[in-house]
Amino acid sequence: MPSVGPATIQLDFQLPIRFNLTFVIVVPVGPMYDEYAQKVRQQFHDAKLMVDIDLDPGCTLNKKTRNAQLAQYNFILVVSEKEKTGSTINICMRDNKVHGEHTVSETIAWLQQFQQSRSKQAKEEF
């Protein structure tokens, strides 16, 4: 009689937004905006939102954005000179949909509301 061993099945799928714990990443355009990016990350962290930051000076903006998409971050917050002077952030989604500039406090409020409501249509509501 043949022996039967344990088997694993690998499923390759993307979790819905509401299940992703760290769903925000801050991406500075260049090293000169790292300080502002850290300030933005701290504001999100203070609001009890899990957020990461990509400060790799060896990567271009396109590479950082692609890395964030592959890591399945749902919201990619890009900061540059324009956002720094206006105290805003530029919001992109994982599927390359750009939502434009918004204030940090406005974005935090929306993400907190989204987190509490656990809506299935979050992308459409945003």
PDB file of C-alpha atoms in Angstrom:
ATOM      1  CA  MET A   1       0.000   0.000   0.000  1.00  0.00           C
ATOM      2  CA  PRO A   2       1.528   3.367  -1.001  1.00  0.00           C
ATOM      3  CA  SER A   3       2.120   5.940   1.709  1.00  0.00           C
ATOM      4  CA  VAL A   4       0.349   9.243   1.458  1.00  0.00           C
ATOM      5  CA  GLY A   5       2.263  12.312   2.638  1.00  0.00           C
ATOM      6  CA  PRO A   6       1.148  15.825   3.311  1.00  0.00           C
ATOM      7  CA  ALA A   7       0.620  17.992   0.283  1.00  0.00           C
ATOM      8  CA  THR A   8       0.414  21.736  -0.093  1.00  0.00           C
ATOM      9  CA  ILE A   9      -1.411  23.744  -2.677  1.00  0.00           C
ATOM     10  CA  GLN A  10      -0.112  27.137  -3.634  1.00  0.00           C
ATOM     11  CA  LEU A  11      -2.771  29.652  -4.550  1.00  0.00           C
ATOM     12  CA  ASP A  12      -1.715  32.757  -6.386  1.00  0.00           C
ATOM     13  CA  PHE A  13      -4.273  35.493  -5.859  1.00  0.00           C
ATOM     14  CA  GLN A  14      -4.550  38.989  -4.492  1.00  0.00           C
ATOM     15  CA  LEU A  15      -6.336  39.598  -1.250  1.00  0.00           C
ATOM     16  CA  PRO A  16      -9.139  42.150  -1.332  1.00  0.00           C
ATOM     17  CA  ILE A  17      -8.156  45.586  -0.064  1.00  0.00           C
ATOM     18  CA  ARG A  18     -10.000  45.124   3.224  1.00  0.00           C
ATOM     19  CA  PHE A  19      -7.756  42.178   4.224  1.00  0.00           C
ATOM     20  CA  ASN A  20      -4.433  43.845   3.490  1.00  0.00           C
ATOM     21  CA  LEU A  21      -2.867  45.081   6.738  1.00  0.00           C
ATOM     22  CA  THR A  22      -0.175  47.373   5.367  1.00  0.00           C
ATOM     23  CA  PHE A  23      -1.862  48.929   2.403  1.00  0.00           C
ATOM     24  CA  VAL A  24      -0.091  52.297   2.162  1.00  0.00           C
ATOM     25  CA  ILE A  25       3.459  53.107   1.047  1.00  0.00           C
ATOM     26  CA  VAL A  26       5.060  56.535   0.775  1.00  0.00           C
ATOM     27  CA  VAL A  27       7.382  56.939  -2.220  1.00  0.00           C
ATOM     28  CA  PRO A  28       9.596  60.044  -2.502  1.00  0.00           C
ATOM     29  CA  VAL A  29      10.577  61.089  -6.031  1.00  0.00           C
ATOM     30  CA  GLY A  30      14.197  61.566  -4.975  1.00  0.00           C
ATOM     31  CA  PRO A  31      16.459  61.571  -1.915  1.00  0.00           C
ATOM     32  CA  MET A  32      15.874  65.296  -1.357  1.00  0.00           C
ATOM     33  CA  TYR A  33      12.250  64.541  -0.422  1.00  0.00           C
ATOM     34  CA  ASP A  34      13.035  61.761   2.064  1.00  0.00           C
ATOM     35  CA  GLU A  35      12.518  64.095   5.025  1.00  0.00           C
ATOM     36  CA  TYR A  36       9.038  65.118   3.863  1.00  0.00           C
ATOM     37  CA  ALA A  37       8.206  61.474   3.102  1.00  0.00           C
ATOM     38  CA  GLN A  38       9.199  60.511   6.660  1.00  0.00           C
ATOM     39  CA  LYS A  39       7.038  63.339   8.016  1.00  0.00           C
ATOM     40  CA  VAL A  40       4.060  62.042   5.995  1.00  0.00           C
ATOM     41  CA  ARG A  41       4.716  58.473   7.162  1.00  0.00           C
ATOM     42  CA  GLN A  42       4.809  59.668  10.783  1.00  0.00           C
ATOM     43  CA  GLN A  43       1.445  61.430  10.381  1.00  0.00           C
ATOM     44  CA  PHE A  44      -0.131  58.218   9.107  1.00  0.00           C
ATOM     45  CA  HIS A  45       1.552  56.224  11.867  1.00  0.00           C
ATOM     46  CA  ASP A  46       0.256  58.652  14.514  1.00  0.00           C
ATOM     47  CA  ALA A  47      -3.238  58.094  13.098  1.00  0.00           C
ATOM     48  CA  LYS A  48      -2.808  54.335  13.786  1.00  0.00           C
ATOM     49  CA  LEU A  49      -2.495  53.414  10.108  1.00  0.00           C
ATOM     50  CA  MET A  50       0.132  50.903   9.030  1.00  0.00           C
ATOM     51  CA  VAL A  51       2.338  52.547   6.427  1.00  0.00           C
ATOM     52  CA  ASP A  52       5.717  51.807   4.876  1.00  0.00           C
ATOM     53  CA  ILE A  53       8.199  54.043   3.123  1.00  0.00           C
ATOM     54  CA  ASP A  54      10.631  53.379   0.270  1.00  0.00           C
ATOM     55  CA  LEU A  55      13.800  55.419   0.778  1.00  0.00           C
ATOM     56  CA  ASP A  56      16.040  53.411  -1.562  1.00  0.00           C
ATOM     57  CA  PRO A  57      18.233  56.020  -3.312  1.00  0.00           C
ATOM     58  CA  GLY A  58      19.281  53.524  -5.996  1.00  0.00           C
ATOM     59  CA  CYS A  59      15.792  53.109  -7.452  1.00  0.00           C
ATOM     60  CA  THR A  60      13.956  55.382  -9.854  1.00  0.00           C
ATOM     61  CA  LEU A  61      10.378  56.475  -9.230  1.00  0.00           C
ATOM     62  CA  ASN A  62       9.119  53.944 -11.779  1.00  0.00           C
ATOM     63  CA  LYS A  63      11.044  51.128 -10.062  1.00  0.00           C
ATOM     64  CA  LYS A  64       9.756  52.140  -6.614  1.00  0.00           C
ATOM     65  CA  THR A  65       6.198  52.259  -7.928  1.00  0.00           C
ATOM     66  CA  ARG A  66       6.563  48.875  -9.612  1.00  0.00           C
ATOM     67  CA  ASN A  67       8.029  47.364  -6.427  1.00  0.00           C
ATOM     68  CA  ALA A  68       5.056  48.715  -4.467  1.00  0.00           C
ATOM     69  CA  GLN A  69       2.625  47.210  -6.981  1.00  0.00           C
ATOM     70  CA  LEU A  70       4.372  43.830  -6.822  1.00  0.00           C
ATOM     71  CA  ALA A  71       4.292  43.971  -3.014  1.00  0.00           C
ATOM     72  CA  GLN A  72       0.535  44.585  -3.393  1.00  0.00           C
ATOM     73  CA  TYR A  73       0.316  47.963  -1.668  1.00  0.00           C
ATOM     74  CA  ASN A  74      -3.117  49.321  -2.488  1.00  0.00           C
ATOM     75  CA  PHE A  75      -2.275  53.006  -2.058  1.00  0.00           C
ATOM     76  CA  ILE A  76       1.005  54.497  -3.289  1.00  0.00           C
ATOM     77  CA  LEU A  77       1.592  58.021  -1.986  1.00  0.00           C
ATOM     78  CA  VAL A  78       4.112  59.917  -4.114  1.00  0.00           C
ATOM     79  CA  VAL A  79       5.817  63.025  -2.728  1.00  0.00           C
ATOM     80  CA  SER A  80       7.902  65.571  -4.637  1.00  0.00           C
ATOM     81  CA  GLU A  81       8.594  69.322  -4.575  1.00  0.00           C
ATOM     82  CA  LYS A  82       5.016  70.210  -5.570  1.00  0.00           C
ATOM     83  CA  GLU A  83       3.543  68.127  -2.750  1.00  0.00           C
ATOM     84  CA  LYS A  84       6.147  69.331  -0.250  1.00  0.00           C
ATOM     85  CA  THR A  85       5.395  73.016  -0.847  1.00  0.00           C
ATOM     86  CA  GLY A  86       1.638  72.432  -0.760  1.00  0.00           C
ATOM     87  CA  SER A  87       1.724  69.960   2.186  1.00  0.00           C
ATOM     88  CA  THR A  88      -0.129  67.395   0.084  1.00  0.00           C
ATOM     89  CA  ILE A  89       0.415  63.909  -1.321  1.00  0.00           C
ATOM     90  CA  ASN A  90      -0.254  62.440  -4.751  1.00  0.00           C
ATOM     91  CA  ILE A  91      -2.319  59.257  -4.499  1.00  0.00           C
ATOM     92  CA  CYS A  92      -2.031  56.336  -6.914  1.00  0.00           C
ATOM     93  CA  MET A  93      -3.744  52.964  -6.664  1.00  0.00           C
ATOM     94  CA  ARG A  94      -2.167  49.556  -7.239  1.00  0.00           C
ATOM     95  CA  ASP A  95      -3.956  49.298 -10.595  1.00  0.00           C
ATOM     96  CA  ASN A  96      -2.300  52.553 -11.873  1.00  0.00           C
ATOM     97  CA  LYS A  97      -5.391  54.693 -11.285  1.00  0.00           C
ATOM     98  CA  VAL A  98      -4.227  58.172 -10.236  1.00  0.00           C
ATOM     99  CA  HIS A  99      -6.391  60.133  -7.787  1.00  0.00           C
ATOM    100  CA  GLY A 100      -4.282  63.293  -7.796  1.00  0.00           C
ATOM    101  CA  GLU A 101      -3.256  65.561  -4.961  1.00  0.00           C
ATOM    102  CA  HIS A 102      -4.973  65.496  -1.591  1.00  0.00           C
ATOM    103  CA  THR A 103      -4.027  66.851   1.801  1.00  0.00           C
ATOM    104  CA  VAL A 104      -2.535  64.415   4.273  1.00  0.00           C
ATOM    105  CA  SER A 105      -5.310  64.959   6.831  1.00  0.00           C
ATOM    106  CA  GLU A 106      -8.003  64.420   4.192  1.00  0.00           C
ATOM    107  CA  THR A 107      -6.399  61.152   3.111  1.00  0.00           C
ATOM    108  CA  ILE A 108      -5.957  59.939   6.680  1.00  0.00           C
ATOM    109  CA  ALA A 109      -9.620  60.663   7.445  1.00  0.00           C
ATOM    110  CA  TRP A 110     -10.744  58.776   4.338  1.00  0.00           C
ATOM    111  CA  LEU A 111      -8.520  55.764   5.080  1.00  0.00           C
ATOM    112  CA  GLN A 112      -9.710  55.607   8.691  1.00  0.00           C
ATOM    113  CA  GLN A 113     -13.321  55.725   7.547  1.00  0.00           C
ATOM    114  CA  PHE A 114     -12.574  53.033   4.972  1.00  0.00           C
ATOM    115  CA  GLN A 115     -10.867  50.898   7.617  1.00  0.00           C
ATOM    116  CA  GLN A 116     -13.834  51.149   9.982  1.00  0.00           C
ATOM    117  CA  SER A 117     -16.507  50.531   7.351  1.00  0.00           C
ATOM    118  CA  ARG A 118     -14.741  47.514   5.774  1.00  0.00           C
ATOM    119  CA  SER A 119     -16.431  48.364   2.512  1.00  0.00           C
ATOM    120  CA  LYS A 120     -16.141  45.981  -0.426  1.00  0.00           C
ATOM    121  CA  GLN A 121     -16.355  48.861  -2.929  1.00  0.00           C
ATOM    122  CA  ALA A 122     -13.515  50.933  -1.478  1.00  0.00           C
ATOM    123  CA  LYS A 123     -11.861  51.612  -4.833  1.00  0.00           C
ATOM    124  CA  GLU A 124     -15.107  52.898  -6.299  1.00  0.00           C
ATOM    125  CA  GLU A 125     -15.910  55.007  -3.229  1.00  0.00           C
ATOM    126  CA  PHE A 126     -12.518  56.673  -3.284  1.00  0.00           C
TER     127      PHE A 126
END
